CSV table of C-alpha atoms in Angstrom, one decimal:
chain,number,residue,atom,x,y,z
A,818,MET,CA,-27.5,15.9,-32.2
A,819,ALA,CA,-27.0,14.0,-29.0
A,820,ASP,CA,-23.8,14.5,-27.0
A,821,ARG,CA,-21.0,12.1,-27.7
A,822,TYR,CA,-18.7,11.3,-24.8
A,823,ASP,CA,-15.1,10.2,-24.8
A,824,LEU,CA,-15.9,7.9,-21.9
A,825,ILE,CA,-19.1,6.5,-20.4
A,826,VAL,CA,-18.5,5.0,-17.0
A,827,ILE,CA,-21.1,2.5,-15.7
A,828,GLY,CA,-21.1,2.3,-11.9
A,829,GLY,CA,-20.6,5.0,-9.3
A,830,GLY,CA,-18.4,3.0,-6.9
A,831,PRO,CA,-14.7,3.6,-6.1
A,832,ALA,CA,-13.4,2.2,-9.4
A,833,GLY,CA,-16.0,4.1,-11.5
A,834,MET,CA,-15.5,7.4,-9.6
A,835,ILE,CA,-11.7,7.4,-9.7
A,836,ALA,CA,-11.8,6.5,-13.4
A,837,ALA,CA,-14.3,9.2,-14.3
A,838,GLY,CA,-12.3,11.8,-12.4
A,839,ARG,CA,-9.0,10.8,-13.9
A,840,ALA,CA,-10.4,10.8,-17.5
A,841,GLY,CA,-11.9,14.2,-16.8
A,842,GLU,CA,-8.5,15.3,-15.5
A,843,ARG,CA,-7.0,14.3,-18.8
A,844,GLY,CA,-9.4,16.6,-20.6
A,845,LYS,CA,-11.8,13.9,-21.7
A,846,LYS,CA,-15.6,14.4,-21.9
A,847,VAL,CA,-17.0,12.0,-19.3
A,848,ILE,CA,-20.4,10.9,-18.1
A,849,LEU,CA,-20.7,8.7,-15.0
A,850,LEU,CA,-23.9,6.6,-14.7
A,851,GLU,CA,-25.1,5.3,-11.4
A,852,LYS,CA,-28.3,3.2,-11.1
A,853,THR,CA,-29.1,4.1,-7.4
A,854,ASN,CA,-29.9,7.6,-6.2
A,855,HIS,CA,-26.4,8.5,-5.1
A,856,LEU,CA,-22.8,7.6,-5.6
A,857,GLY,CA,-20.7,5.4,-3.4
A,858,LYS,CA,-23.4,3.5,-1.4
A,859,LYS,CA,-21.2,0.4,-0.9
A,860,LEU,CA,-18.1,2.5,-0.2
A,861,LEU,CA,-20.0,4.1,2.8
A,862,MET,CA,-20.4,0.6,4.2
A,863,CYS,CA,-16.7,-0.4,4.0
A,864,ALA,CA,-15.2,-1.5,7.3
A,865,ALA,CA,-18.4,-0.7,9.2
A,866,GLY,CA,-18.4,2.9,7.9
A,867,ARG,CA,-14.7,3.5,8.6
A,868,CYS,CA,-13.5,2.8,5.1
A,869,ASN,CA,-10.3,0.8,4.9
A,870,ILE,CA,-9.0,2.3,1.6
A,871,THR,CA,-5.7,0.5,1.2
A,872,ASN,CA,-2.8,-1.2,3.0
A,873,THR,CA,0.8,-0.1,3.7
A,874,ALA,CA,2.1,-3.5,2.3
A,875,PRO,CA,4.9,-3.3,-0.4
A,876,LEU,CA,4.1,-4.1,-4.0
A,877,GLU,CA,5.2,-7.7,-3.9
A,878,ILE,CA,2.9,-8.5,-0.9
A,879,PHE,CA,0.0,-6.9,-2.8
A,880,VAL,CA,0.7,-9.0,-5.9
A,881,LYS,CA,0.9,-12.2,-3.8
A,882,ALA,CA,-2.3,-11.3,-1.9
A,883,TYR,CA,-4.5,-11.5,-5.1
A,884,GLU,CA,-3.1,-15.0,-5.9
A,885,LYS,CA,-3.9,-15.8,-9.6
A,886,GLY,CA,-5.0,-12.2,-10.1
A,887,GLY,CA,-1.8,-10.7,-8.8
A,888,PRO,CA,0.3,-10.8,-12.0
A,889,PHE,CA,-2.7,-9.3,-13.9
A,890,LEU,CA,-2.8,-6.4,-11.4
A,891,ARG,CA,0.9,-5.6,-11.3
A,892,THR,CA,0.8,-2.8,-13.9
A,893,ALA,CA,-2.2,-1.1,-12.3
A,894,LEU,CA,-0.6,-1.3,-8.8
A,895,GLU,CA,2.7,0.1,-10.1
A,896,ILE,CA,1.0,3.0,-11.8
A,897,PHE,CA,-1.4,3.9,-9.0
A,898,ASP,CA,-0.1,2.3,-5.8
A,899,ASN,CA,-1.0,2.7,-2.1
A,900,GLU,CA,1.2,5.7,-1.6
A,901,ARG,CA,-0.1,7.5,-4.6
A,902,LEU,CA,-3.7,6.8,-3.4
A,903,ARG,CA,-3.0,8.2,0.0
A,904,SER,CA,-1.4,11.3,-1.7
A,905,PHE,CA,-4.5,11.7,-3.8
A,906,PHE,CA,-6.7,11.9,-0.7
A,907,THR,CA,-4.2,14.2,1.0
A,908,LEU,CA,-4.7,16.7,-1.9
A,909,TYR,CA,-8.4,16.7,-1.0
A,910,GLY,CA,-7.8,17.3,2.6
A,911,ILE,CA,-8.1,13.7,3.8
A,912,GLU,CA,-5.4,12.7,6.2
A,913,THR,CA,-4.9,8.9,6.5
A,914,VAL,CA,-3.6,6.7,9.3
A,915,ALA,CA,-2.2,3.2,9.3
A,916,GLU,CA,-3.5,0.8,11.9
A,917,ASN,CA,-3.1,-2.9,12.8
A,918,LYS,CA,-1.7,-5.1,9.9
A,919,GLY,CA,-1.1,-2.1,7.7
A,920,ARG,CA,-4.8,-1.2,7.3
A,921,VAL,CA,-5.2,2.4,6.1
A,922,PHE,CA,-8.2,4.5,7.1
A,923,PRO,CA,-9.1,8.2,6.9
A,924,LYS,CA,-8.1,9.9,10.2
A,925,SER,CA,-11.7,10.9,10.6
A,926,GLN,CA,-12.7,7.2,10.7
A,927,ARG,CA,-15.6,8.3,8.4
A,928,ALA,CA,-16.2,6.7,5.0
A,929,ASP,CA,-18.2,9.8,3.9
A,930,SER,CA,-15.0,11.8,3.9
A,931,ILE,CA,-13.6,9.5,1.2
A,932,LEU,CA,-16.8,9.8,-0.8
A,933,LYS,CA,-16.8,13.6,-0.5
A,934,ALA,CA,-13.2,13.7,-1.8
A,935,LEU,CA,-14.1,11.6,-4.8
A,936,GLU,CA,-17.2,13.7,-5.5
A,937,ALA,CA,-15.0,16.8,-5.4
A,938,TYR,CA,-12.6,15.2,-7.8
A,939,LEU,CA,-15.5,14.6,-10.3
A,940,TYR,CA,-16.7,18.1,-9.9
A,941,ASP,CA,-13.3,19.7,-10.3
A,942,HIS,CA,-12.9,17.9,-13.7
A,943,LYS,CA,-16.4,18.6,-15.0
A,944,VAL,CA,-17.6,15.0,-15.1
A,945,THR,CA,-21.3,14.7,-15.9
A,946,ILE,CA,-23.1,12.6,-13.2
A,947,GLN,CA,-26.4,10.9,-13.8
A,948,THR,CA,-27.8,9.0,-10.8
A,949,SER,CA,-31.0,6.8,-11.0
A,950,SER,CA,-29.7,6.0,-14.4
A,951,SER,CA,-29.9,2.2,-15.2
A,952,VAL,CA,-28.0,0.9,-18.2
A,953,LEU,CA,-30.1,-1.6,-20.1
A,954,ARG,CA,-27.5,-2.7,-22.6
A,955,ILE,CA,-24.3,-1.8,-24.3
A,956,GLN,CA,-24.6,-0.7,-27.9
A,957,ALA,CA,-22.0,-1.9,-30.5
A,958,GLU,CA,-21.4,-1.7,-34.2
A,959,GLY,CA,-19.3,-4.5,-35.5
A,960,ASN,CA,-16.3,-4.8,-33.1
A,961,CYS,CA,-16.7,-1.2,-31.8
A,962,ILE,CA,-18.6,0.2,-28.9
A,963,ARG,CA,-20.9,3.1,-29.7
A,964,GLY,CA,-22.6,3.8,-26.4
A,965,VAL,CA,-25.3,2.5,-24.0
A,966,GLU,CA,-29.0,2.3,-23.8
A,967,THR,CA,-30.4,3.5,-20.4
A,968,ASN,CA,-33.8,4.0,-18.8
A,969,ARG,CA,-33.4,7.7,-19.7
A,970,GLY,CA,-32.5,7.2,-23.4
A,971,ASP,CA,-29.4,6.4,-25.5
A,972,ILE,CA,-26.0,7.8,-24.6
A,973,PHE,CA,-23.3,7.8,-27.2
A,974,GLY,CA,-19.6,7.4,-26.6
A,975,ARG,CA,-16.5,5.8,-28.2
A,976,ASN,CA,-15.4,4.2,-24.9
A,977,VAL,CA,-17.3,2.4,-22.1
A,978,LEU,CA,-16.0,1.4,-18.8
A,979,ILE,CA,-17.8,-1.3,-16.8
A,980,ALA,CA,-17.3,-0.7,-13.1
A,981,THR,CA,-20.5,-2.1,-11.7
A,982,GLY,CA,-19.1,-4.2,-8.8
A,983,GLY,CA,-20.1,-7.8,-8.1
A,984,LEU,CA,-23.2,-9.4,-6.6
A,985,SER,CA,-22.9,-8.5,-2.9
A,986,TYR,CA,-25.1,-6.1,-1.1
A,987,PRO,CA,-27.6,-5.6,-3.9
A,988,ALA,CA,-29.3,-2.7,-2.2
A,989,THR,CA,-26.1,-0.7,-3.0
A,990,GLY,CA,-26.6,-1.4,-6.7
A,991,SER,CA,-24.2,-4.4,-7.0
A,992,THR,CA,-26.6,-6.8,-8.7
A,993,GLY,CA,-24.3,-8.4,-11.3
A,994,ASP,CA,-25.3,-6.1,-14.2
A,995,GLY,CA,-21.7,-5.9,-15.4
A,996,TYR,CA,-21.5,-9.6,-15.9
A,997,ARG,CA,-24.5,-9.4,-18.1
A,998,PHE,CA,-23.2,-6.5,-20.1
A,999,ALA,CA,-19.8,-8.2,-20.7
A,1000,SER,CA,-21.4,-11.5,-21.6
A,1001,SER,CA,-23.7,-9.8,-24.1
A,1002,VAL,CA,-20.7,-8.6,-26.1
A,1003,GLY,CA,-18.8,-11.9,-26.1
A,1004,HIS,CA,-16.9,-12.0,-22.8
A,1005,THR,CA,-16.9,-15.1,-20.6
A,1006,ILE,CA,-17.6,-15.0,-16.9
A,1007,SER,CA,-15.6,-17.2,-14.5
A,1008,PRO,CA,-17.7,-18.9,-11.9
A,1009,LEU,CA,-19.0,-16.6,-9.2
A,1010,TYR,CA,-18.9,-17.3,-5.5
A,1011,PRO,CA,-18.4,-15.3,-2.3
A,1012,ALA,CA,-14.7,-14.7,-1.4
A,1013,ILE,CA,-15.1,-12.8,1.9
A,1014,ILE,CA,-18.1,-14.0,3.9
A,1015,ALA,CA,-19.2,-15.4,7.3
A,1016,PHE,CA,-20.5,-18.9,8.1
A,1017,GLU,CA,-23.4,-20.7,9.8
A,1018,THR,CA,-22.6,-23.5,12.2
A,1019,ALA,CA,-24.3,-26.7,13.2
A,1020,GLU,CA,-23.8,-25.7,16.9
A,1021,THR,CA,-26.7,-23.6,18.1
A,1022,TRP,CA,-25.1,-22.6,21.3
A,1023,VAL,CA,-23.3,-19.8,19.4
A,1024,LYS,CA,-26.4,-17.7,19.6
A,1025,SER,CA,-26.1,-17.5,23.4
A,1026,ILE,CA,-22.7,-15.8,23.1
A,1027,GLN,CA,-23.3,-13.7,19.9
A,1028,GLY,CA,-21.1,-10.6,19.8
A,1029,THR,CA,-18.3,-12.2,21.9
A,1030,PRO,CA,-15.0,-11.5,20.3
A,1031,MET,CA,-12.0,-13.8,20.2
A,1032,LYS,CA,-8.6,-12.0,19.9
A,1033,ASN,CA,-5.2,-13.5,18.9
A,1034,VAL,CA,-6.6,-16.9,18.3
A,1035,SER,CA,-5.4,-19.5,15.8
A,1036,ILE,CA,-8.1,-21.2,13.7
A,1037,ALA,CA,-7.5,-24.4,11.8
A,1038,ALA,CA,-10.0,-25.7,9.3
A,1039,CYS,CA,-10.2,-29.5,8.5
A,1040,GLN,CA,-12.3,-31.6,6.2
A,1041,GLN,CA,-12.3,-35.4,6.3
A,1042,GLY,CA,-9.3,-35.4,8.7
A,1043,LYS,CA,-7.2,-33.1,6.5
A,1044,LYS,CA,-6.2,-29.5,7.3
A,1045,ILE,CA,-7.4,-27.1,4.6
A,1046,ILE,CA,-6.1,-23.8,6.0
A,1047,GLU,CA,-5.0,-22.2,9.2
A,1048,HIS,CA,-5.1,-18.5,10.2
A,1049,PHE,CA,-4.2,-16.3,13.1
A,1050,GLY,CA,-6.2,-13.2,14.2
A,1051,GLU,CA,-9.6,-12.2,15.5
A,1052,ALA,CA,-13.0,-13.9,15.2
A,1053,LEU,CA,-16.5,-13.2,16.4
A,1054,PHE,CA,-19.4,-15.4,17.5
A,1055,THR,CA,-22.7,-14.4,15.8
A,1056,HIS,CA,-26.3,-15.5,16.2
A,1057,TYR,CA,-25.9,-17.8,13.2
A,1058,GLY,CA,-22.3,-19.0,13.6
A,1059,ILE,CA,-18.9,-17.3,13.3
A,1060,SER,CA,-17.4,-14.3,11.5
A,1061,GLY,CA,-14.6,-11.8,12.1
A,1062,PRO,CA,-11.3,-10.9,10.3
A,1063,ALA,CA,-9.6,-14.3,10.6
A,1064,ILE,CA,-12.7,-16.2,9.3
A,1065,LEU,CA,-13.3,-13.7,6.5
A,1066,ASP,CA,-9.7,-14.1,5.4
A,1067,MET,CA,-10.1,-17.9,5.3
A,1068,SER,CA,-13.5,-17.8,3.8
A,1069,LYS,CA,-12.6,-18.2,0.1
A,1070,ARG,CA,-10.9,-21.5,0.7
A,1071,LEU,CA,-13.7,-22.7,2.9
A,1072,VAL,CA,-16.4,-21.8,0.4
A,1073,GLU,CA,-14.5,-23.7,-2.3
A,1074,ARG,CA,-14.4,-26.8,-0.1
A,1075,LEU,CA,-17.9,-26.7,1.4
A,1076,PRO,CA,-19.6,-28.5,-1.5
A,1077,GLU,CA,-17.5,-31.6,-0.4
A,1078,GLY,CA,-19.2,-31.6,3.0
A,1079,PRO,CA,-19.1,-30.0,6.4
A,1080,ILE,CA,-15.9,-28.4,7.6
A,1081,ARG,CA,-14.6,-28.5,11.2
A,1082,ILE,CA,-12.8,-25.5,12.6
A,1083,HIS,CA,-10.7,-25.7,15.7
A,1084,ILE,CA,-10.0,-22.6,17.7
A,1085,ASP,CA,-6.8,-22.4,19.8
A,1086,PHE,CA,-7.3,-19.6,22.3
A,1087,LYS,CA,-3.7,-19.6,23.4
A,1088,PRO,CA,-1.6,-20.4,20.3
A,1089,ASN,CA,1.6,-19.0,21.8
A,1090,HIS,CA,1.4,-21.6,24.6
A,1091,ALA,CA,2.1,-25.2,24.2
A,1092,PHE,CA,-0.3,-27.6,25.9
A,1093,HIS,CA,2.0,-28.2,28.9
A,1094,GLU,CA,2.7,-24.5,29.3
A,1095,LEU,CA,-1.0,-23.7,29.3
A,1096,ASP,CA,-1.5,-26.5,31.9
A,1097,ILE,CA,1.0,-24.8,34.2
A,1098,LEU,CA,-0.9,-21.4,33.8
A,1099,LEU,CA,-4.2,-23.1,34.6
A,1100,LEU,CA,-2.8,-25.0,37.6
A,1101,ASP,CA,-1.4,-21.8,39.0
A,1102,GLN,CA,-4.8,-20.1,38.7
A,1103,MET,CA,-6.5,-23.0,40.3
A,1104,LYS,CA,-4.1,-23.0,43.2
A,1105,ARG,CA,-4.5,-19.2,43.7
A,1106,HIS,CA,-8.3,-19.4,43.6
A,1107,GLY,CA,-9.0,-22.9,44.9
A,1108,SER,CA,-12.0,-21.8,47.0
A,1109,LYS,CA,-13.6,-20.1,44.0
A,1110,ALA,CA,-15.7,-21.6,41.2
A,1111,ILE,CA,-13.6,-22.9,38.3
A,1112,LYS,CA,-15.2,-20.4,36.0
A,1113,SER,CA,-13.5,-17.5,37.8
A,1114,CYS,CA,-10.1,-19.1,36.9
A,1115,LEU,CA,-11.0,-19.4,33.2
A,1116,THR,CA,-11.9,-15.7,32.7
A,1117,PHE,CA,-8.1,-15.2,33.0
A,1118,LEU,CA,-7.8,-17.1,29.7
A,1119,ILE,CA,-10.9,-16.6,27.6
A,1120,PRO,CA,-13.9,-14.1,27.4
A,1121,GLU,CA,-16.3,-14.5,30.4
A,1122,LYS,CA,-19.3,-15.3,28.2
A,1123,LEU,CA,-17.4,-18.2,26.6
A,1124,VAL,CA,-16.5,-19.8,30.0
A,1125,SER,CA,-20.0,-21.3,30.6
A,1126,ILE,CA,-20.1,-22.8,27.1
A,1127,LEU,CA,-16.6,-24.4,27.5
A,1128,LEU,CA,-17.5,-25.9,30.9
A,1129,ARG,CA,-20.7,-27.3,29.6
A,1130,LEU,CA,-18.8,-28.9,26.7
A,1131,CYS,CA,-16.5,-30.5,29.3
A,1132,ASP,CA,-19.5,-31.7,31.4
A,1133,ILE,CA,-18.2,-29.7,34.4
A,1134,GLU,CA,-20.6,-27.9,36.8
A,1135,LEU,CA,-20.2,-24.1,36.5
A,1136,GLN,CA,-20.0,-23.6,40.3
A,1137,LYS,CA,-17.6,-26.5,41.0
A,1138,LYS,CA,-14.7,-25.2,43.1
A,1139,ALA,CA,-11.3,-24.9,41.4
A,1140,ALA,CA,-9.7,-27.1,44.1
A,1141,GLN,CA,-12.2,-29.9,43.3
A,1142,ILE,CA,-11.3,-30.1,39.6
A,1143,THR,CA,-9.8,-33.5,38.8
A,1144,ALA,CA,-6.8,-34.1,36.5
A,1145,PRO,CA,-9.0,-35.6,33.8
A,1146,GLU,CA,-11.3,-32.6,34.0
A,1147,ARG,CA,-8.4,-30.2,33.7
A,1148,LYS,CA,-7.3,-32.0,30.6
A,1149,LYS,CA,-10.8,-31.6,29.1
A,1150,ILE,CA,-10.6,-27.9,29.8
A,1151,LEU,CA,-7.2,-27.7,28.2
A,1152,LYS,CA,-8.3,-29.5,25.1
A,1153,GLN,CA,-11.2,-27.0,24.6
A,1154,LEU,CA,-8.8,-24.1,25.2
A,1155,LYS,CA,-6.4,-25.5,22.5
A,1156,GLY,CA,-9.1,-26.6,20.1
A,1157,LEU,CA,-12.7,-25.6,20.6
A,1158,SER,CA,-14.6,-27.1,17.6
A,1159,LEU,CA,-17.3,-25.8,15.4
A,1160,THR,CA,-18.9,-27.3,12.3
A,1161,LEU,CA,-19.4,-25.0,9.4
A,1162,VAL,CA,-22.4,-26.2,7.4
A,1163,ARG,CA,-22.9,-23.3,4.9
A,1164,HIS,CA,-21.8,-19.8,4.1
A,1165,ARG,CA,-24.1,-16.8,4.6
A,1166,PRO,CA,-26.2,-15.6,1.6
A,1167,VAL,CA,-24.2,-14.3,-1.3
A,1168,GLU,CA,-25.9,-10.9,-0.8
A,1169,GLU,CA,-23.9,-10.5,2.4
A,1170,ALA,CA,-20.5,-11.2,0.8
A,1171,ILE,CA,-18.0,-8.4,1.2
A,1172,VAL,CA,-16.3,-9.4,-2.1
A,1173,MET,CA,-17.2,-11.9,-4.8
A,1174,ALA,CA,-14.7,-14.2,-6.5
A,1175,GLY,CA,-15.0,-14.9,-10.2
A,1176,GLY,CA,-16.0,-12.4,-12.8
A,1177,ILE,CA,-14.8,-11.3,-16.2
A,1178,ASN,CA,-12.2,-13.7,-17.5
A,1179,LEU,CA,-8.8,-12.0,-17.2
A,1180,HIS,CA,-7.4,-13.6,-20.3
A,1181,GLU,CA,-9.9,-11.4,-22.3
A,1182,VAL,CA,-8.6,-8.2,-20.8
A,1183,ASP,CA,-5.3,-6.4,-21.4
A,1184,PRO,CA,-3.6,-5.9,-18.0
A,1185,ARG,CA,-1.6,-3.0,-19.3
A,1186,THR,CA,-4.7,-0.9,-20.1
A,1187,MET,CA,-7.8,-2.7,-18.6
A,1188,ARG,CA,-9.1,-2.7,-22.2
A,1189,SER,CA,-11.1,-5.6,-23.6
A,1190,LYS,CA,-9.3,-7.8,-26.1
A,1191,LEU,CA,-12.6,-8.6,-27.8
A,1192,ARG,CA,-14.3,-5.2,-28.3
A,1193,GLU,CA,-12.6,-1.9,-29.2
A,1194,GLY,CA,-13.5,0.8,-26.7
A,1195,LEU,CA,-14.6,-1.5,-23.9
A,1196,TYR,CA,-12.8,-1.3,-20.5
A,1197,PHE,CA,-13.3,-3.0,-17.1
A,1198,ALA,CA,-12.3,-2.0,-13.5
A,1199,GLY,CA,-12.9,-3.2,-10.0
A,1200,GLU,CA,-14.8,-6.2,-8.6
A,1201,VAL,CA,-16.4,-7.0,-11.9
A,1202,LEU,CA,-13.1,-8.5,-12.9
A,1203,ASP,CA,-12.1,-12.0,-11.8
A,1204,ILE,CA,-9.9,-10.5,-9.0
A,1205,ASP,CA,-10.3,-10.7,-5.2
A,1206,GLY,CA,-7.9,-10.1,-2.3
A,1207,PRO,CA,-8.1,-10.6,1.5
A,1208,THR,CA,-9.5,-8.1,3.9
A,1209,GLY,CA,-7.3,-5.2,4.9
A,1210,GLY,CA,-7.7,-2.7,2.1
A,1211,PHE,CA,-6.6,-4.9,-0.8
A,1212,ASN,CA,-9.9,-4.9,-2.6
A,1213,LEU,CA,-10.4,-1.2,-2.5
A,1214,GLN,CA,-6.9,-0.6,-3.7
A,1215,ALA,CA,-7.5,-3.0,-6.6
A,1216,ALA,CA,-10.7,-1.0,-7.5
A,1217,PHE,CA,-8.8,2.4,-7.4
A,1218,SER,CA,-5.8,1.1,-9.3
A,1219,THR,CA,-7.7,-0.6,-12.1
A,1220,GLY,CA,-10.1,2.4,-12.5
A,1221,TYR,CA,-7.2,4.8,-12.7
A,1222,LEU,CA,-5.3,2.7,-15.2
A,1223,ALA,CA,-8.4,2.3,-17.4
A,1224,ALA,CA,-8.9,6.1,-17.4
A,1225,ASP,CA,-5.2,6.6,-18.3
A,1226,SER,CA,-5.6,4.3,-21.2
A,1227,ILE,CA,-8.6,5.9,-22.9
A,1228,ILE,CA,-7.8,6.9,-26.4
């Protein structure tokens, strides 16, 4: 007779691994199914391979960060919060450090250390792991789950956890399978769209300064003359447009509004200085370096690569002496420093999204257990749910917390 498992976990990402390990820790017979050839492929890409696992923010900030998904996540965050997550990794020899804005990383700055700890957790609690194992469909009898059909045969179990991730980075295995599985047993899927993603611009000059960072800037986004959102932080010019933490944190709002037409963003390079204060700084530089080209004065205020672009936008010769700059020309420069404009025309392909918005309707899932309200024995965790947070460790914490809670709730 075929083995019968207490829990079948579909998806070898952070939510699936923590859930499988926790269920095994509770003495359950668990199998973890991963469609690619090894676990944690997307995890290894997190924060450019550094792996921002969580944030030091207090619970109420976490709840607020997920917006409409926050109240749903409260129980999961209370049961397995950021401190408990850090303690878990400490037990597996992973020291963590907090950086700017509360972002928490492994001290090694290596995502593979996090993956190795999770794999050790699975091994310690005797979880069966099957890689290169694609689930074809969920099997059910009446209202109850009975197992899954895979490319390697049927697997039977009284509980199934869908932790397949979203649609982003399909090469890592996130191809939207979980939405299909959930829909096939009666669940509804909220509209899907990228929540953390970069943008392409109408301005092609960005390509000439790709890779140029902008630190401590304020970015305001407007459409049809009305401000949509404003954010302070870092941004980055790319060959196609603009990216970076500030843009990514704004991106969900911008994606929602793009169908209504192009969006103008205005970058204030010196948000802590009022226009007249910046004018005084610029005048001082021009007086000090009057015999030098104006571009040498501006490197005091903005990255050198950006200076040439700014002066071209002002119709000012790059080699014009600082002492020769007229008052109207100085005002042009100041306006660019306080509001360089770009036109966002589209977001990057969905496959490049760090996180997807939308997913399994939260009204159909019990937030106290992550159990389906429609099918007995069906659970959900991670990005497959209609939950998304900003950058900074919030999305990985949600994955770990929901996976842990689901495993704790298995009957």
